Short mmCIF file of C-alpha atoms in Angstrom, two decimals:
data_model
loop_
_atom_site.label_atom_id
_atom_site.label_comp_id
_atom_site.label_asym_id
_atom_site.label_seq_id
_atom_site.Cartn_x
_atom_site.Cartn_y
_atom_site.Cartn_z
CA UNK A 1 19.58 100.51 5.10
CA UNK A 2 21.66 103.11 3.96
CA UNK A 3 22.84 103.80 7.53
CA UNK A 4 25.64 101.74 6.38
CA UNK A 5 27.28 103.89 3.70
CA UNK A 6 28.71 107.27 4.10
CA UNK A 7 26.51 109.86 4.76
CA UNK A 8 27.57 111.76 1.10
CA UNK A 9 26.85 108.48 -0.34
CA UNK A 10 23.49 108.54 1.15
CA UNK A 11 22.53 112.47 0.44
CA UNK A 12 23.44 111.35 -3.37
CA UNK A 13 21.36 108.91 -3.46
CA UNK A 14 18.73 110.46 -1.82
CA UNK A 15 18.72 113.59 -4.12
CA UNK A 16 18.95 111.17 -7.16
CA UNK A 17 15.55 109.49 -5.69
CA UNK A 18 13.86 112.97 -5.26
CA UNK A 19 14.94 114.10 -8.74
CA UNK A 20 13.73 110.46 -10.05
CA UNK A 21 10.33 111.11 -8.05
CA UNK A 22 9.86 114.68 -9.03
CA UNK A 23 10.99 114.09 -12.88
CA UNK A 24 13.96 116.57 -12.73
CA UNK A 25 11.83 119.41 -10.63
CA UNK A 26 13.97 120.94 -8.11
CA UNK A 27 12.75 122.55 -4.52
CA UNK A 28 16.81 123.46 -3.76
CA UNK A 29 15.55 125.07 -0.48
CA UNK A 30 13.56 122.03 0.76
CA UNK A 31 16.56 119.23 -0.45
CA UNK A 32 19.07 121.86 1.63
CA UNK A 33 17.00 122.21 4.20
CA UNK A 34 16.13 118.07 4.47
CA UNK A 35 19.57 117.11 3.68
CA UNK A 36 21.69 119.62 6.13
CA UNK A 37 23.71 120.40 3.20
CA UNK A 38 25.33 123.70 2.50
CA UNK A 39 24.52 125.66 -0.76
CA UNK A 40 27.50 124.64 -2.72
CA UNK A 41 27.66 121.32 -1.30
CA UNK A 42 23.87 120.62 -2.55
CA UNK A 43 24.62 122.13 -5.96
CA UNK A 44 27.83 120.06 -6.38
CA UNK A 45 25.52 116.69 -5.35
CA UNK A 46 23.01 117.59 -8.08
CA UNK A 47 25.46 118.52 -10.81
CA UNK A 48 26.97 114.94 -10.13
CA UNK A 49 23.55 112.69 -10.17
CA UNK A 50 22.32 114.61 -13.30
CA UNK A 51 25.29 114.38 -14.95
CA UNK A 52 24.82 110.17 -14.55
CA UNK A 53 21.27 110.36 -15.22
CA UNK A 54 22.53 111.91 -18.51
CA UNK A 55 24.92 109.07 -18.76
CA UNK A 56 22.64 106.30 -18.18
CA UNK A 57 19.47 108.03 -20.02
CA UNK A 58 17.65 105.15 -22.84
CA UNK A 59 14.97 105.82 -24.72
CA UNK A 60 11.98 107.40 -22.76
CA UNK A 61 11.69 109.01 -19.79
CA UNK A 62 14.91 111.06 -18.78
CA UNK A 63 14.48 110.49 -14.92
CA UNK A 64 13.70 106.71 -15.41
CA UNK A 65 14.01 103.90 -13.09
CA UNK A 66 16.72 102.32 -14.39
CA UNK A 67 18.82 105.26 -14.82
CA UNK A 68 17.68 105.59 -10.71
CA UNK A 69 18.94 101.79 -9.67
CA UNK A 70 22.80 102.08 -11.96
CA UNK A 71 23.42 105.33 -10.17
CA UNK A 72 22.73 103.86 -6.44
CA UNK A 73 24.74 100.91 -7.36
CA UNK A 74 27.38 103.18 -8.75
CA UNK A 75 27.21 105.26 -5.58
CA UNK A 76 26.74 102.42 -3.36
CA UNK A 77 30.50 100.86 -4.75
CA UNK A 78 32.03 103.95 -3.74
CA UNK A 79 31.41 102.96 -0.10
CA UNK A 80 34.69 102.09 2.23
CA UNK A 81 31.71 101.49 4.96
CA UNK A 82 29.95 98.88 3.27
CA UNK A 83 33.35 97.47 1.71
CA UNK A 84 34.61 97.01 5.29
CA UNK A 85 31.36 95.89 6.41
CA UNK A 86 31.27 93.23 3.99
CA UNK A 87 34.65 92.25 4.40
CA UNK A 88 34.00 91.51 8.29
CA UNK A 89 30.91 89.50 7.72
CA UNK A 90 32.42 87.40 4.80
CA UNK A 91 35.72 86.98 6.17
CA UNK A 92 35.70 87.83 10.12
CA UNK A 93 38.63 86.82 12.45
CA UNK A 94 41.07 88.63 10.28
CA UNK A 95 43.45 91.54 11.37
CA UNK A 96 43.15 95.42 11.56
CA UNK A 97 46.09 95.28 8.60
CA UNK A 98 44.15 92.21 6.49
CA UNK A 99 40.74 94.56 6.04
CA UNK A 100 42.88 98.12 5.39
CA UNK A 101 44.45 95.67 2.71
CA UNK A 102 41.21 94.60 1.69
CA UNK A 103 39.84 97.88 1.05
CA UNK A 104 42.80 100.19 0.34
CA UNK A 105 42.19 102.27 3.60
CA UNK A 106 44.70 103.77 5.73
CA UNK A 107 45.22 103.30 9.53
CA UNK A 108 43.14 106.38 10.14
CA UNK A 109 40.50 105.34 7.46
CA UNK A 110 39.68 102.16 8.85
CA UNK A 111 39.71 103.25 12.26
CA UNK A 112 37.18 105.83 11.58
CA UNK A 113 35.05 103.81 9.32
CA UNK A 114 35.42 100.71 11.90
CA UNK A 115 33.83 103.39 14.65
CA UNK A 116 30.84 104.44 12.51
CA UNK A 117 29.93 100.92 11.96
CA UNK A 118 29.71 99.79 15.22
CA UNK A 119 27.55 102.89 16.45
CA UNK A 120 25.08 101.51 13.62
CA UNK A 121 25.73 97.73 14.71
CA UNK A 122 24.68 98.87 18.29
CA UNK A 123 21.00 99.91 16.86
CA UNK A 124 20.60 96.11 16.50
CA UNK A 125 22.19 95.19 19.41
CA UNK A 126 25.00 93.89 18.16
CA UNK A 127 29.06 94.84 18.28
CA UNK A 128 32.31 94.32 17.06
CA UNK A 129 34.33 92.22 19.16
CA UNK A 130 38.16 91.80 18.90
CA UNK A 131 39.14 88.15 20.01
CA UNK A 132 41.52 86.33 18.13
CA UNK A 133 40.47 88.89 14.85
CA UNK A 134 37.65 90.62 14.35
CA UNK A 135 33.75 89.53 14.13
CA UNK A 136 30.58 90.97 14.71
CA UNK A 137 28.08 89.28 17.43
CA UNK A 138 24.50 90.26 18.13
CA UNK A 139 22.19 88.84 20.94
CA UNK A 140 21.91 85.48 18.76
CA UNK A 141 23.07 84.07 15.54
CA UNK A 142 19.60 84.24 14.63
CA UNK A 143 19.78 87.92 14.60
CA UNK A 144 23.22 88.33 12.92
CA UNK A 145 21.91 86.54 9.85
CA UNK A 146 19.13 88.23 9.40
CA UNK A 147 21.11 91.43 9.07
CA UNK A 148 23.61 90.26 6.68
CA UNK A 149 20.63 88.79 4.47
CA UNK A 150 19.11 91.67 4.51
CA UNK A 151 21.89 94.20 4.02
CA UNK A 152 22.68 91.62 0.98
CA UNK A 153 20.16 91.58 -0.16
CA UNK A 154 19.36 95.60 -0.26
CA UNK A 155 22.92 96.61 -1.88
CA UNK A 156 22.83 93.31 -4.43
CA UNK A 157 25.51 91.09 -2.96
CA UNK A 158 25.16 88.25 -5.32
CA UNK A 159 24.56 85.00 -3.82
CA UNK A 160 27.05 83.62 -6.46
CA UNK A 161 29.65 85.45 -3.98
CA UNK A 162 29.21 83.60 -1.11
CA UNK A 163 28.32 80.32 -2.72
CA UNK A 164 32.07 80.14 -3.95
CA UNK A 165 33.10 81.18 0.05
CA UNK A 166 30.80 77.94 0.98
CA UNK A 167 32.23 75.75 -1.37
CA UNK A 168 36.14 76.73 -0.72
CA UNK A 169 34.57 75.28 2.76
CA UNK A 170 33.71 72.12 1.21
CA UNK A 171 29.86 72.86 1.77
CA UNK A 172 28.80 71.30 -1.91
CA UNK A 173 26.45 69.08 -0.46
CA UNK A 174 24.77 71.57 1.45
CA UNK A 175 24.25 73.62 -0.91
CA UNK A 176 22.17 70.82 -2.79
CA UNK A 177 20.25 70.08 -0.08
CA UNK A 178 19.24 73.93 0.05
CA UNK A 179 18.16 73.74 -3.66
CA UNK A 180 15.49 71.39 -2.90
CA UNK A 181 13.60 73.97 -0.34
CA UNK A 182 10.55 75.56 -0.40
CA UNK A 183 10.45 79.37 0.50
CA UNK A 184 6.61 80.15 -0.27
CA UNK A 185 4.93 80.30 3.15
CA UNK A 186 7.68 82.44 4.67
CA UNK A 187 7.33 85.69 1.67
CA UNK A 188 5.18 88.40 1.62
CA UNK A 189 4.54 87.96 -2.47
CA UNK A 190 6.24 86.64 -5.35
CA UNK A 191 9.05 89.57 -5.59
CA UNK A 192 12.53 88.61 -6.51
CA UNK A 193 13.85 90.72 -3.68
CA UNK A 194 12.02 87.89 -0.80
CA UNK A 195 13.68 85.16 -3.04
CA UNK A 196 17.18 86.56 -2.88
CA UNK A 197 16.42 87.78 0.97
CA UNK A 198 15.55 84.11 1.73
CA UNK A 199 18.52 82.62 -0.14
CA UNK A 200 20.98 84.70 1.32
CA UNK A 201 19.36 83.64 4.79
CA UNK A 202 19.91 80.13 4.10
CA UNK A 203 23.74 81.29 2.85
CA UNK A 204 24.54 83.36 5.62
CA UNK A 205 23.11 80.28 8.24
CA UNK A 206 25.58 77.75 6.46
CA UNK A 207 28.37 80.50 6.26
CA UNK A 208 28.65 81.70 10.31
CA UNK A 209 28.63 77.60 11.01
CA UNK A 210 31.65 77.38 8.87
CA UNK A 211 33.29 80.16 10.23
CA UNK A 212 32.60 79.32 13.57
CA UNK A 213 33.56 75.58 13.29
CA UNK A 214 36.75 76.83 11.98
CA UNK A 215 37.23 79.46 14.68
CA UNK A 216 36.65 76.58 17.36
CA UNK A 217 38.08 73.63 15.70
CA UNK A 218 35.46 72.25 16.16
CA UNK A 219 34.19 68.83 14.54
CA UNK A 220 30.81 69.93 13.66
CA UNK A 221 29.26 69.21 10.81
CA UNK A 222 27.51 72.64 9.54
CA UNK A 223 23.63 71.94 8.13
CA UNK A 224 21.21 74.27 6.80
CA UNK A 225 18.57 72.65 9.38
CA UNK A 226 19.74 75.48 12.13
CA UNK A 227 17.66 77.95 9.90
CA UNK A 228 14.82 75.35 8.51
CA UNK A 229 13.82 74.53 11.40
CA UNK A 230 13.88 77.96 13.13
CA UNK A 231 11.65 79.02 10.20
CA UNK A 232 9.26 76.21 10.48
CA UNK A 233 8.96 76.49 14.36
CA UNK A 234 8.74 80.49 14.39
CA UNK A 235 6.38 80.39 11.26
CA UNK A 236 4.05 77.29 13.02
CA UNK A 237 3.74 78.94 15.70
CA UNK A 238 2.67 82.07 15.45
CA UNK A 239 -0.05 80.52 12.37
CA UNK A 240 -1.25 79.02 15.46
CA UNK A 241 -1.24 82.18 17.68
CA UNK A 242 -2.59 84.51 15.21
CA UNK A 243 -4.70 83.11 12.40
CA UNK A 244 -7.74 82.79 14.00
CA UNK A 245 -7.31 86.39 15.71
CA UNK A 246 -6.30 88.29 12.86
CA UNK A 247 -9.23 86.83 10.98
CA UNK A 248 -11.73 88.23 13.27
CA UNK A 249 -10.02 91.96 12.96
CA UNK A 250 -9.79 91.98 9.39
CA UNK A 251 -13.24 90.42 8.35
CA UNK A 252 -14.69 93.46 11.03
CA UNK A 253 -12.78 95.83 9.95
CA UNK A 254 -12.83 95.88 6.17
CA UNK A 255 -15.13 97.38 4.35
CA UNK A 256 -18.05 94.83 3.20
CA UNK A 257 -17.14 95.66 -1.00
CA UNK A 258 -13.33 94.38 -0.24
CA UNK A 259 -13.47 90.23 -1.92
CA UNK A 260 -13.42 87.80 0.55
CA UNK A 261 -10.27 86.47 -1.61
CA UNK A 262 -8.56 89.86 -0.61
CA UNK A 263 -9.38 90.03 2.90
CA UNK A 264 -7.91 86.09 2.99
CA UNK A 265 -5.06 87.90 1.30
CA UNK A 266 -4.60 90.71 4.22
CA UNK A 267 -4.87 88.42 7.01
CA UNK A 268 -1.97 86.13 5.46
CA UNK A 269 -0.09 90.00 4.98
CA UNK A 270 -0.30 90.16 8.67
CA UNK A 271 0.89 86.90 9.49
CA UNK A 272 3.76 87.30 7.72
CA UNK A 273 4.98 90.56 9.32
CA UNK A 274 4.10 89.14 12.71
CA UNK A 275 6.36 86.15 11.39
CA UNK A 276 9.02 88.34 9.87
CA UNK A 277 8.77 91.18 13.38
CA UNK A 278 9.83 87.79 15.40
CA UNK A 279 12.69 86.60 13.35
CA UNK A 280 13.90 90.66 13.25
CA UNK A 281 12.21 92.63 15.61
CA UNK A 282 13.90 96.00 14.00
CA UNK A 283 12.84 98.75 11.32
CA UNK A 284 14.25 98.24 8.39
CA UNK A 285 13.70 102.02 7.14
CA UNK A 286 14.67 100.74 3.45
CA UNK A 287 13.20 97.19 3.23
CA UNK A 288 14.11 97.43 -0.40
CA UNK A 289 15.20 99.63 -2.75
CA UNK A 290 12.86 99.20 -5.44
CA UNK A 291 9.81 99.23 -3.41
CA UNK A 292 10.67 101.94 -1.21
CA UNK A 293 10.81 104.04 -4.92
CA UNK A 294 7.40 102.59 -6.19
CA UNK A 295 6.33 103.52 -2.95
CA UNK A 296 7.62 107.17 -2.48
CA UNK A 297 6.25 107.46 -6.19
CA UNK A 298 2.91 106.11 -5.64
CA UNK A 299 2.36 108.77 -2.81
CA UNK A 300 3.93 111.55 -4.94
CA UNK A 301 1.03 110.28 -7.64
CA UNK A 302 -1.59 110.29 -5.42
CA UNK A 303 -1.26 111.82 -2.41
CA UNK A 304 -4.64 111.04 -0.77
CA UNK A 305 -3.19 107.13 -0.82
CA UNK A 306 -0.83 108.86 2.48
CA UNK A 307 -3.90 109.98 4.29
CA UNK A 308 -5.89 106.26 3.79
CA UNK A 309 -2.75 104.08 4.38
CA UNK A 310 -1.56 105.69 7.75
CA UNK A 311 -4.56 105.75 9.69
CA UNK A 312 -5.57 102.29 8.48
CA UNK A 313 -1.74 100.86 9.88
CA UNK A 314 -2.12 102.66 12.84
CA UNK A 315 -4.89 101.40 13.82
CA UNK A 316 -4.59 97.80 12.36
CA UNK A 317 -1.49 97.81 14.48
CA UNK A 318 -3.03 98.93 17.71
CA UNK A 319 -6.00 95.82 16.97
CA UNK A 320 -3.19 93.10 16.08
CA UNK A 321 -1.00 93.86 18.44
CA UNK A 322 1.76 94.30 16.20
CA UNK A 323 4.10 97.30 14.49
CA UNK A 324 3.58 97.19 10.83
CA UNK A 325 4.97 100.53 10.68
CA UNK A 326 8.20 98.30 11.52
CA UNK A 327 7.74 97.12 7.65
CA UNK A 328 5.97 100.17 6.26
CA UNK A 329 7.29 100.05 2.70
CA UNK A 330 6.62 96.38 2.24
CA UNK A 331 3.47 96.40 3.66
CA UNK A 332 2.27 99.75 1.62
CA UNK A 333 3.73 97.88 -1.45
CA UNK A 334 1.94 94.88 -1.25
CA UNK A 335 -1.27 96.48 -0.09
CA UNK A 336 -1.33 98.58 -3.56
CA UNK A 337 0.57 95.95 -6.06
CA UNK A 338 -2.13 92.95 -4.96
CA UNK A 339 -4.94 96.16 -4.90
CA UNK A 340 -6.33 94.34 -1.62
CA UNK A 341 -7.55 97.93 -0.65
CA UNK A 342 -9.64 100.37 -2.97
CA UNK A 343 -8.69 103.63 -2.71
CA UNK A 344 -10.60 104.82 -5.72
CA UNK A 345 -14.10 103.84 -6.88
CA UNK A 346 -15.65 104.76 -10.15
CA UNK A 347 -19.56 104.97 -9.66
CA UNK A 348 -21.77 103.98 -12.29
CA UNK A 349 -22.72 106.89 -14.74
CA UNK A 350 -24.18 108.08 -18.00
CA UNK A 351 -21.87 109.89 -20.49
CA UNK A 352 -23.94 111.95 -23.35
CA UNK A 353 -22.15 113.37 -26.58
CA UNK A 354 -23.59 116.40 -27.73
CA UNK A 355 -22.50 118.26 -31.84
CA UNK A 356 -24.00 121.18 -33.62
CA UNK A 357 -22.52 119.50 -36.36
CA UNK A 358 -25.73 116.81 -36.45
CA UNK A 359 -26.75 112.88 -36.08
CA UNK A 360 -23.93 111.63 -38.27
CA UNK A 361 -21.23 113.51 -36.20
CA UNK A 362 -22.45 112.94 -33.09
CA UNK A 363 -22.72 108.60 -33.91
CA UNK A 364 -18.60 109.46 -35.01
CA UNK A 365 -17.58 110.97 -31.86
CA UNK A 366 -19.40 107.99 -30.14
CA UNK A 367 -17.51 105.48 -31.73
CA UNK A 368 -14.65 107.28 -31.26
CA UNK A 369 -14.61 107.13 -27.63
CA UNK A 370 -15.42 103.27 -27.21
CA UNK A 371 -12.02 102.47 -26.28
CA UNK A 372 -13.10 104.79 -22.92
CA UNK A 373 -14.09 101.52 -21.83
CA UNK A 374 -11.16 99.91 -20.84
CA UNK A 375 -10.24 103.29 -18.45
CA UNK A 376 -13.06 101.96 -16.18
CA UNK A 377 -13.78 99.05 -13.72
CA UNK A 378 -17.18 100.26 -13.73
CA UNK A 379 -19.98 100.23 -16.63
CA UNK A 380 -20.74 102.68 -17.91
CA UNK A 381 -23.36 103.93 -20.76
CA UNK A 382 -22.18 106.38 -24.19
CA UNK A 383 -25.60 108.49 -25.00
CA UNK A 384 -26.65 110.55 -27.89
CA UNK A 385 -27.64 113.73 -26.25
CA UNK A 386 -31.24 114.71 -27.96
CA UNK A 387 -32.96 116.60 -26.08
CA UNK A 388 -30.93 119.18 -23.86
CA UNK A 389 -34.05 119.75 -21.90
CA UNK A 390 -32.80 116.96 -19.46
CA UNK A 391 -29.67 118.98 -18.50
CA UNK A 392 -32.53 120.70 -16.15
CA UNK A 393 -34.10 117.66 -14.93
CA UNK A 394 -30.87 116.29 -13.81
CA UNK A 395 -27.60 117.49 -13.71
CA UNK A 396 -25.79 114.49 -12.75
CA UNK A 397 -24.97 113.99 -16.51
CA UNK A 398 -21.11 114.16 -17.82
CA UNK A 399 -21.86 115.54 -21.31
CA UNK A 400 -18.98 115.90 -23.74
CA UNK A 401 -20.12 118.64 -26.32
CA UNK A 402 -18.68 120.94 -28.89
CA UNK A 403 -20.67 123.90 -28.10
CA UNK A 404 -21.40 124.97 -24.29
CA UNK A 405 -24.14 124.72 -22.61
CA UNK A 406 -24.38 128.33 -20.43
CA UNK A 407 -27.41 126.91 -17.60
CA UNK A 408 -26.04 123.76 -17.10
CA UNK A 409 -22.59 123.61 -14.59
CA UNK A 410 -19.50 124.00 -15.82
CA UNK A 411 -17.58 121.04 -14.50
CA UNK A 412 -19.73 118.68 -16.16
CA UNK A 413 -19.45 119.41 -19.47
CA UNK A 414 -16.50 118.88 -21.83
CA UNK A 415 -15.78 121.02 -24.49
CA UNK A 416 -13.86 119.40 -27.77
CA UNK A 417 -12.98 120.44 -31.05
CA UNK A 418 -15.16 118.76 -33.44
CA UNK A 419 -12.45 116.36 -34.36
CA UNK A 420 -11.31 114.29 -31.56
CA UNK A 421 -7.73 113.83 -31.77
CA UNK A 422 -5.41 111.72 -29.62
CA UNK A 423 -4.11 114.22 -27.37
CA UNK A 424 -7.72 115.20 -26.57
CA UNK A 425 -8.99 111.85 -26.58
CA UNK A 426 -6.47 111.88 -23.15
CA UNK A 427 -7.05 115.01 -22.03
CA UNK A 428 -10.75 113.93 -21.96
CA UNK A 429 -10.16 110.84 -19.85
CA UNK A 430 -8.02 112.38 -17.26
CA UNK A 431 -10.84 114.84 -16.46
CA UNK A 432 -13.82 112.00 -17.02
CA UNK A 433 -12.06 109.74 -14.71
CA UNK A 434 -11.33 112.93 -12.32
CA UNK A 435 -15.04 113.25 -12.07
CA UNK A 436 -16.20 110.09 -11.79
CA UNK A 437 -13.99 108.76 -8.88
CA UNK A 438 -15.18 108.87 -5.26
CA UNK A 439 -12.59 108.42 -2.93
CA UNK A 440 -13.41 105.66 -0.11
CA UNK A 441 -11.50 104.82 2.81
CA UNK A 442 -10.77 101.33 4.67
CA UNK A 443 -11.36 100.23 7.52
CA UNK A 444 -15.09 101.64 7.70
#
């Protein structure tokens, strides 16, 4: 979503990601060359968004998340775009004069801010019309409140905002009646972004009948049963289209070690997108902030994930007959958060300790490394190596050893210092793990 702030807004925030993701590392060539910056323009971004991730550094990591979410709402407050933007949708039918007032623009300023949003309004096919004020109008109301939900959600409009709006209105009652709802079926998982995106839906539905009633004069009484029901009859229906469809694909599909609780958990992933992709049949290239980061991260972490992930969309979305790629980061997150694919599997294997140093030492270093245990999924089984004539009889072993072994290959063998200390004790896991992981794929 951040289409709708200025485009130096969204370069900052963009380098301030990539520095987040990268842990400070700079590629000034690539970020100039992505960005379409100049040299002095890029340097001048990145002096700014380390100097706040200096200002908002706590105790750990320097390049932390938190530091990452106070600088985009920092940046993101700098916006005139999204001031104006939120000034039409909470307050439309006002004059040119009434929103420079509202966000200290001049003449000029708002009418070149008013022209950039409505070339991204037009994306979603909707516009800004004058008539009597302005307001924006889409295809349907359905449409228009999807967008502001979601753009309120994604920059952290709080909900407390437009509940005072509704109740200047005299819309009390209705917002009671919304407290008693139930938003499960409609979410993709238990994330605090869905419940905010689903509250301001129910917000934004009570505040255009409002505004429109009062626009009309018309003696309508608003009700939050213009977006209940649309959610019930959208959601009921396409249950009934899809279910039994998208149960077939995934149960084929999926690899025959995936839980039959996880495949249950795919299929109801697909329903929901198909039920999302009907209410808002647009990309939404940042879903969410957050995720979009654990996302970028996860890939930056293990870039294999990128090669599994694609191909399985693809051609999940070609069998299901709808765009996931439409909700890419949502979909990716809950596919690795809920682990309902396995893109690593540790195999089962035998792990022998070898020391010049005798019985005693070797039964130290043993116990030593039982906490290994809780690194794996798999079982696994700690040997004392005692005769080394095995390492010729099979060299499938993973031998951890303080004194190298010259016939038997290299990558198999660990060498240690014959005190295991903490930072080894790592060290040693990273590389056991690294070599005893096979990487599968899914679908088949």
């Amino acid at each position: 979503m951040l289409q709708f702030v200025e485009q130096s807004i969204s370069k900052k925030i963009q380098i301030a990601e990539y520095l987040y993701i990268h842990q400070g590392e700079l590629d000034q060539e690539f970020l100039q060359r992505d960005l379409k910056l100049s040299t002095s323009t890029l340097k001048r971004y990145i002096k700014e968004i380390e100097g706040m991730y200096t200002e908002y550094y706590v105790n750990g990591t320097h390049y932390n998340v938190y530091a990452l979410n106070q600088i985009i709402r920092f940046s993101v407050k700098q916006s005139l775009k999204l001031a104006l933007l939120k000034a039409l949708v909470l307050f439309p039918g006002e004059s040119s004069e009434y929103y420079r007032k509202k966000i200290l623009a001049a003449p000029a300023t708002f009418a070149r801010i008013i022209g950039q949003i409505k070339a991204d309004l037009r994306k979603f096919n909707m516009e800004i019309i004058h008539d009597n004020g302005y307001w924006i109008r889409g295809r349907n109301e359905k449409e228009e409140i999807m967008l502001f939900a979601y753009l309120a959600s994604s920059f952290g409009l709080p909900t407390t905002e437009v509940k005072e709006i509704l109740v200047s209105y005299g819309a009390q009652e209705q917002l009671d009646e919304f407290a008693t709802f139930d938003l499960t079926f409609y979410k993709f998982s238990n994330y605090p972004f869905e419940e905010n995106f689903f509250e301001h839906l129910y917000l934004f539905s009570l505040l255009r009948q409002f505004q429109f009633q009062r626009k009309e004069h018309g003696e309508i009484t608003p009700s939050i049963k213009v977006v209940t029901d649309l959610l019930r009859t959208v959601y009921e229906e396409n249950e009934l289209e899809n279910h039994q469809r998208f149960s077939h694909v995934v149960h084929t599909m999926c690899h025959e070690n995936v839980p039959y609780e996880k495949r249950e958990l795919l299929i109801q992933l697909f329903i929901k997108t198909s039920f999302h992709l009907k209410l808002f049949p647009y990309k939404m290239k940042i879903f969410d902030l957050r995720q979009d980061f654990f996302v970028r991260k996860m890939y930056d972490a293990h870039p294999h994930r990128r090669a599994l992930i694609e191909p399985f969309m693809k051609q999940m979305s070609h069998l299901l007959g709808i765009e996931l790629n439409q909700r890419e980061i949502s979909i990716v997150y809950f596919l690795v958060s809920e682990n309902i694919l396995t893109f690593e599997q540790q195999h089962y294997f035998h792990l022998y300790v070898y020391s010049t140093l005798g019985d005693k030492h070797t039964t130290f270093l043993m116990e030593e490394l039982a906490p290994l245990r809780q690194f794996f999924e798999e079982p696994f089984v700690i040997r004392e190596l005692t005769d080394p004539s095995i390492l010729t009889k099979n060299n499938n072993i993973i031998l951890l050893t303080n004194e190298v072994f010259a016939d038997y290959p290299a990558d198999k063998q660990y060498m240690i210092s014959d005190y295991l200390t903490l930072n080894e004790f790592l060290h040693f896991s990273k590389w056991l793990r690294d070599r005893t992981t096979k990487i599968i794929s899914y679908p088949a």
